């Protein structure tokens, strides 16, 4: 068996609405998810012993069952009685704990990589059923592209590709607990819910500007209050010519969309020398080939 090498792509939220808190403690959401060109690299090698070994380029990441890559590999081994072990090398480039589904996309890519490595011939539908056992964002990271995500994130509806544009990613030097954000989210009559249906309508019409005007993230009300630097980054994005700027997920990463590469590059270099951003990336949207996982 050969080594499998794959790219695990990050996501941003073009719209994130929280409908309610469910009786089981989870929050019901409606989100528009979008894959971008920033990715981690994953390589998987078969081994003769039954163990799972994970190695990363970041010393502070766990490499045991607390890592979603390990969990994904263990789930595949258990579900399909795979006797061989695997050695997985994870090269992290997506910011960690940043609201970009870095861990989830690594897990989704590991599921796909194990499927290919051991010739299991599982369909995407079968991979989606496995993915939901690992985490709410993992099914979307199997699907990728532009999609509506509902329920706790596991109910997915593919959407037409979002209009082409350039994406500037800025992560400040802070870490945000997703648990803290959701625990401190209070939904009431004053909550400003983004128009998810309106965004989808403009996406179908390929209207970049119409869709961008409706972007919103309910979780910003919690994260921005706790970390004002997020609003500072959004403001500077817009001053640098972004069409729109929004926090992704529970934060703290902020993205801006640009319709002109020169404007985007100027903003990129501005943030590179600014104290606002610890990690800064300029990329594009990523629209995957539905029949190819690379």
Short mmCIF file of C-alpha atoms in Angstrom, two decimals:
data_model
loop_
_atom_site.label_atom_id
_atom_site.label_comp_id
_atom_site.label_asym_id
_atom_site.label_seq_id
_atom_site.Cartn_x
_atom_site.Cartn_y
_atom_site.Cartn_z
CA UNK A 1 0.00 0.00 0.00
CA UNK A 2 1.28 3.46 -0.90
CA UNK A 3 1.37 6.60 1.20
CA UNK A 4 -1.75 8.76 0.88
CA UNK A 5 -1.14 12.52 0.79
CA UNK A 6 -4.06 14.93 1.02
CA UNK A 7 -4.87 18.58 1.68
CA UNK A 8 -7.31 19.49 4.46
CA UNK A 9 -8.98 22.80 3.58
CA UNK A 10 -10.18 25.42 6.06
CA UNK A 11 -13.64 26.99 6.08
CA UNK A 12 -15.18 30.35 6.83
CA UNK A 13 -18.78 31.19 7.72
CA UNK A 14 -20.46 33.57 5.29
CA UNK A 15 -23.43 33.61 7.64
CA UNK A 16 -23.88 32.11 11.09
CA UNK A 17 -27.22 32.15 12.85
CA UNK A 18 -28.16 30.41 16.09
CA UNK A 19 -31.86 29.57 16.23
CA UNK A 20 -32.21 28.21 19.76
CA UNK A 21 -30.63 26.16 22.49
CA UNK A 22 -31.93 22.60 22.38
CA UNK A 23 -32.98 20.49 25.33
CA UNK A 24 -29.91 18.30 24.86
CA UNK A 25 -27.66 21.31 25.40
CA UNK A 26 -26.62 21.73 21.77
CA UNK A 27 -27.45 24.85 19.80
CA UNK A 28 -29.50 24.67 16.61
CA UNK A 29 -27.81 26.65 13.87
CA UNK A 30 -28.24 27.83 10.27
CA UNK A 31 -24.90 28.57 8.66
CA UNK A 32 -23.52 29.15 5.20
CA UNK A 33 -20.16 27.43 5.02
CA UNK A 34 -17.44 28.07 2.47
CA UNK A 35 -14.15 26.26 1.86
CA UNK A 36 -11.11 28.45 1.25
CA UNK A 37 -7.68 27.74 -0.22
CA UNK A 38 -5.80 27.64 3.10
CA UNK A 39 -5.02 24.04 4.03
CA UNK A 40 -3.17 21.60 6.28
CA UNK A 41 -1.22 18.70 4.78
CA UNK A 42 -1.86 15.13 5.87
CA UNK A 43 0.08 12.01 4.92
CA UNK A 44 -0.95 8.53 6.02
CA UNK A 45 1.32 5.47 5.90
CA UNK A 46 0.28 1.90 6.73
CA UNK A 47 2.30 0.08 9.38
CA UNK A 48 2.65 -3.58 10.28
CA UNK A 49 1.61 -3.11 13.91
CA UNK A 50 -1.97 -2.22 14.87
CA UNK A 51 -1.20 1.09 16.58
CA UNK A 52 -2.08 4.63 15.47
CA UNK A 53 0.75 7.15 15.63
CA UNK A 54 0.20 10.84 14.92
CA UNK A 55 3.01 13.37 14.51
CA UNK A 56 2.57 17.12 13.95
CA UNK A 57 4.78 20.14 13.35
CA UNK A 58 3.26 21.90 16.39
CA UNK A 59 4.65 20.64 19.69
CA UNK A 60 1.62 21.76 21.71
CA UNK A 61 -0.97 19.74 19.79
CA UNK A 62 -2.06 16.43 21.33
CA UNK A 63 -1.19 13.34 19.31
CA UNK A 64 -3.38 10.85 21.19
CA UNK A 65 -7.15 10.30 21.29
CA UNK A 66 -7.58 14.00 22.08
CA UNK A 67 -6.60 14.78 18.49
CA UNK A 68 -9.45 14.50 15.97
CA UNK A 69 -7.09 12.94 13.41
CA UNK A 70 -6.43 10.11 15.85
CA UNK A 71 -10.16 9.78 16.57
CA UNK A 72 -10.96 9.54 12.86
CA UNK A 73 -8.33 6.87 12.27
CA UNK A 74 -9.48 4.89 15.32
CA UNK A 75 -13.12 5.08 14.18
CA UNK A 76 -12.22 3.72 10.75
CA UNK A 77 -10.10 0.91 12.21
CA UNK A 78 -12.84 -0.12 14.63
CA UNK A 79 -15.75 0.18 12.18
CA UNK A 80 -14.08 -1.75 9.35
CA UNK A 81 -11.89 -4.14 11.38
CA UNK A 82 -8.66 -2.78 9.90
CA UNK A 83 -5.80 -4.81 11.36
CA UNK A 84 -2.92 -2.67 10.13
CA UNK A 85 -1.84 0.41 11.98
CA UNK A 86 -1.14 3.85 10.54
CA UNK A 87 1.46 6.57 10.88
CA UNK A 88 -0.09 9.98 10.22
CA UNK A 89 1.91 13.15 9.73
CA UNK A 90 -0.08 16.36 10.12
CA UNK A 91 1.47 19.62 8.92
CA UNK A 92 -0.63 22.42 10.43
CA UNK A 93 -1.01 25.67 8.51
CA UNK A 94 -4.60 26.55 9.42
CA UNK A 95 -4.63 28.61 12.64
CA UNK A 96 -5.48 26.50 15.69
CA UNK A 97 -8.64 27.20 17.74
CA UNK A 98 -9.55 29.92 15.29
CA UNK A 99 -13.11 29.27 14.09
CA UNK A 100 -11.94 27.78 10.78
CA UNK A 101 -12.68 24.08 11.46
CA UNK A 102 -8.99 23.18 11.40
CA UNK A 103 -9.40 20.08 13.55
CA UNK A 104 -12.62 19.06 11.82
CA UNK A 105 -11.15 19.28 8.33
CA UNK A 106 -8.13 17.25 9.45
CA UNK A 107 -10.50 14.57 10.77
CA UNK A 108 -12.59 14.57 7.57
CA UNK A 109 -9.47 14.27 5.45
CA UNK A 110 -8.22 11.40 7.60
CA UNK A 111 -11.50 9.55 7.05
CA UNK A 112 -11.10 9.97 3.32
CA UNK A 113 -7.42 9.04 3.46
CA UNK A 114 -8.12 5.82 5.38
CA UNK A 115 -10.86 5.01 2.89
CA UNK A 116 -8.41 5.34 0.03
CA UNK A 117 -5.45 3.70 1.76
CA UNK A 118 -7.35 0.52 2.67
CA UNK A 119 -9.49 0.42 -0.51
CA UNK A 120 -12.76 0.48 1.45
CA UNK A 121 -14.66 2.12 -1.45
CA UNK A 122 -16.98 4.02 0.90
CA UNK A 123 -19.32 6.58 -0.66
CA UNK A 124 -19.45 10.19 0.52
CA UNK A 125 -22.77 9.38 2.20
CA UNK A 126 -21.10 6.63 4.23
CA UNK A 127 -18.23 8.96 5.14
CA UNK A 128 -20.75 11.61 6.27
CA UNK A 129 -22.36 9.12 8.67
CA UNK A 130 -18.96 8.40 10.18
CA UNK A 131 -18.04 12.10 10.29
CA UNK A 132 -20.98 13.11 12.48
CA UNK A 133 -19.71 10.72 15.17
CA UNK A 134 -16.56 12.82 15.49
CA UNK A 135 -17.89 16.38 15.53
CA UNK A 136 -20.56 18.72 14.21
CA UNK A 137 -18.34 20.42 11.60
CA UNK A 138 -16.74 17.21 10.32
CA UNK A 139 -19.58 16.24 7.93
CA UNK A 140 -19.33 19.62 6.19
CA UNK A 141 -15.56 19.17 5.88
CA UNK A 142 -16.22 15.90 4.04
CA UNK A 143 -18.62 17.71 1.67
CA UNK A 144 -16.73 21.04 1.34
CA UNK A 145 -17.56 23.83 -1.11
CA UNK A 146 -20.50 26.18 -0.50
CA UNK A 147 -23.24 24.70 1.68
CA UNK A 148 -26.09 25.42 4.05
CA UNK A 149 -25.51 23.76 7.41
CA UNK A 150 -28.42 23.19 9.80
CA UNK A 151 -29.30 21.24 12.95
CA UNK A 152 -26.13 21.14 15.02
CA UNK A 153 -24.19 21.35 11.76
CA UNK A 154 -24.84 17.86 10.43
CA UNK A 155 -27.76 18.63 8.07
CA UNK A 156 -26.13 19.79 4.84
CA UNK A 157 -27.51 21.23 1.62
CA UNK A 158 -25.04 21.94 -1.22
CA UNK A 159 -25.31 25.44 -2.73
CA UNK A 160 -24.04 26.86 -6.02
CA UNK A 161 -20.41 28.06 -5.79
CA UNK A 162 -20.01 31.48 -4.20
CA UNK A 163 -18.87 34.17 -6.68
CA UNK A 164 -15.10 34.29 -7.14
CA UNK A 165 -13.21 36.70 -4.88
CA UNK A 166 -10.05 37.03 -2.78
CA UNK A 167 -10.02 36.19 0.94
CA UNK A 168 -7.82 37.84 3.55
CA UNK A 169 -7.52 35.91 6.82
CA UNK A 170 -6.32 37.59 10.02
CA UNK A 171 -6.03 35.80 13.36
CA UNK A 172 -5.09 37.96 16.34
CA UNK A 173 -2.84 36.73 19.13
CA UNK A 174 -5.69 35.43 21.28
CA UNK A 175 -7.51 32.13 21.65
CA UNK A 176 -11.26 31.86 22.08
CA UNK A 177 -13.15 29.02 23.76
CA UNK A 178 -16.10 27.91 21.65
CA UNK A 179 -17.73 26.62 24.82
CA UNK A 180 -17.39 30.05 26.47
CA UNK A 181 -18.94 31.79 23.46
CA UNK A 182 -21.99 29.53 23.31
CA UNK A 183 -22.48 29.57 27.10
CA UNK A 184 -22.54 33.37 27.02
CA UNK A 185 -24.81 33.70 23.98
CA UNK A 186 -28.21 35.03 25.02
CA UNK A 187 -30.87 34.95 22.31
CA UNK A 188 -33.79 37.36 22.70
CA UNK A 189 -35.94 39.75 20.68
CA UNK A 190 -33.00 42.14 20.27
CA UNK A 191 -30.71 39.52 18.68
CA UNK A 192 -29.61 40.56 15.19
CA UNK A 193 -30.06 37.43 13.09
CA UNK A 194 -28.37 37.34 9.67
CA UNK A 195 -30.58 36.84 6.61
CA UNK A 196 -29.44 33.33 5.66
CA UNK A 197 -32.18 32.88 3.05
CA UNK A 198 -31.28 36.23 1.47
CA UNK A 199 -27.61 35.28 1.26
CA UNK A 200 -28.54 32.01 -0.45
CA UNK A 201 -30.75 33.88 -2.94
CA UNK A 202 -27.88 36.18 -3.93
CA UNK A 203 -25.47 33.24 -4.17
CA UNK A 204 -27.82 31.53 -6.62
CA UNK A 205 -27.91 34.80 -8.61
CA UNK A 206 -24.07 35.01 -8.45
CA UNK A 207 -24.38 38.45 -6.82
CA UNK A 208 -21.21 38.94 -4.76
CA UNK A 209 -22.18 42.38 -3.48
CA UNK A 210 -25.79 41.56 -2.67
CA UNK A 211 -24.77 38.49 -0.69
CA UNK A 212 -21.96 40.30 1.13
CA UNK A 213 -24.31 43.02 2.40
CA UNK A 214 -26.30 40.38 4.27
CA UNK A 215 -23.38 38.58 5.97
CA UNK A 216 -23.65 38.27 9.72
CA UNK A 217 -22.50 36.16 12.65
CA UNK A 218 -24.63 35.97 15.80
CA UNK A 219 -21.60 34.86 17.85
CA UNK A 220 -19.84 38.18 17.27
CA UNK A 221 -22.09 39.69 19.96
CA UNK A 222 -20.25 37.57 22.54
CA UNK A 223 -16.72 37.37 21.15
CA UNK A 224 -16.36 41.05 20.15
CA UNK A 225 -17.52 42.16 23.59
CA UNK A 226 -14.88 39.99 25.24
CA UNK A 227 -12.16 40.74 22.68
CA UNK A 228 -12.52 44.25 21.12
CA UNK A 229 -9.53 43.54 18.84
CA UNK A 230 -11.91 41.56 16.60
CA UNK A 231 -13.89 44.70 15.80
CA UNK A 232 -10.61 46.59 15.31
CA UNK A 233 -9.56 44.06 12.65
CA UNK A 234 -12.94 44.22 10.91
CA UNK A 235 -12.76 48.03 10.81
CA UNK A 236 -9.25 48.00 9.38
CA UNK A 237 -10.28 45.41 6.76
CA UNK A 238 -13.02 47.73 5.52
CA UNK A 239 -10.66 50.73 5.58
CA UNK A 240 -8.33 48.67 3.37
CA UNK A 241 -11.04 48.13 0.76
CA UNK A 242 -12.75 44.87 1.80
CA UNK A 243 -16.27 44.44 0.45
CA UNK A 244 -17.22 42.86 3.77
CA UNK A 245 -15.48 41.69 6.93
CA UNK A 246 -16.76 39.14 9.42
CA UNK A 247 -15.61 36.90 12.24
CA UNK A 248 -15.55 33.21 11.30
CA UNK A 249 -17.21 30.70 13.60
CA UNK A 250 -16.76 31.52 17.28
CA UNK A 251 -13.57 33.42 16.42
CA UNK A 252 -11.15 34.93 16.81
CA UNK A 253 -10.26 34.74 13.09
CA UNK A 254 -11.60 37.59 10.96
CA UNK A 255 -11.86 37.43 7.18
CA UNK A 256 -12.40 40.04 4.50
CA UNK A 257 -13.56 39.52 0.93
CA UNK A 258 -11.98 41.56 -1.87
CA UNK A 259 -12.98 41.89 -5.51
CA UNK A 260 -9.57 43.21 -6.59
CA UNK A 261 -6.26 41.38 -6.08
CA UNK A 262 -4.13 44.54 -5.81
CA UNK A 263 -6.36 45.93 -3.07
CA UNK A 264 -6.25 42.56 -1.30
CA UNK A 265 -2.45 42.42 -1.52
CA UNK A 266 -2.14 45.96 -0.13
CA UNK A 267 -4.37 44.99 2.80
CA UNK A 268 -2.36 41.79 3.33
CA UNK A 269 0.91 43.72 3.69
CA UNK A 270 -0.76 46.28 5.93
CA UNK A 271 -1.83 43.57 8.36
CA UNK A 272 1.55 41.81 8.15
CA UNK A 273 3.19 44.86 9.79
CA UNK A 274 0.23 45.62 12.04
CA UNK A 275 0.08 44.51 15.71
CA UNK A 276 -3.52 43.39 15.09
CA UNK A 277 -2.72 40.14 13.33
CA UNK A 278 -0.47 37.31 14.50
CA UNK A 279 -1.27 35.08 11.49
CA UNK A 280 -2.18 36.64 8.15
CA UNK A 281 -3.03 34.79 4.92
CA UNK A 282 -4.25 35.83 1.49
CA UNK A 283 -6.08 33.14 -0.43
CA UNK A 284 -9.13 32.41 -2.59
CA UNK A 285 -12.32 30.46 -2.26
CA UNK A 286 -11.92 26.75 -2.91
CA UNK A 287 -14.58 24.92 -4.89
CA UNK A 288 -13.76 21.20 -4.85
CA UNK A 289 -14.34 18.70 -7.60
CA UNK A 290 -17.19 16.62 -6.23
CA UNK A 291 -15.51 13.46 -7.52
CA UNK A 292 -12.01 14.19 -6.29
CA UNK A 293 -10.60 14.71 -2.80
CA UNK A 294 -7.12 16.27 -2.94
#
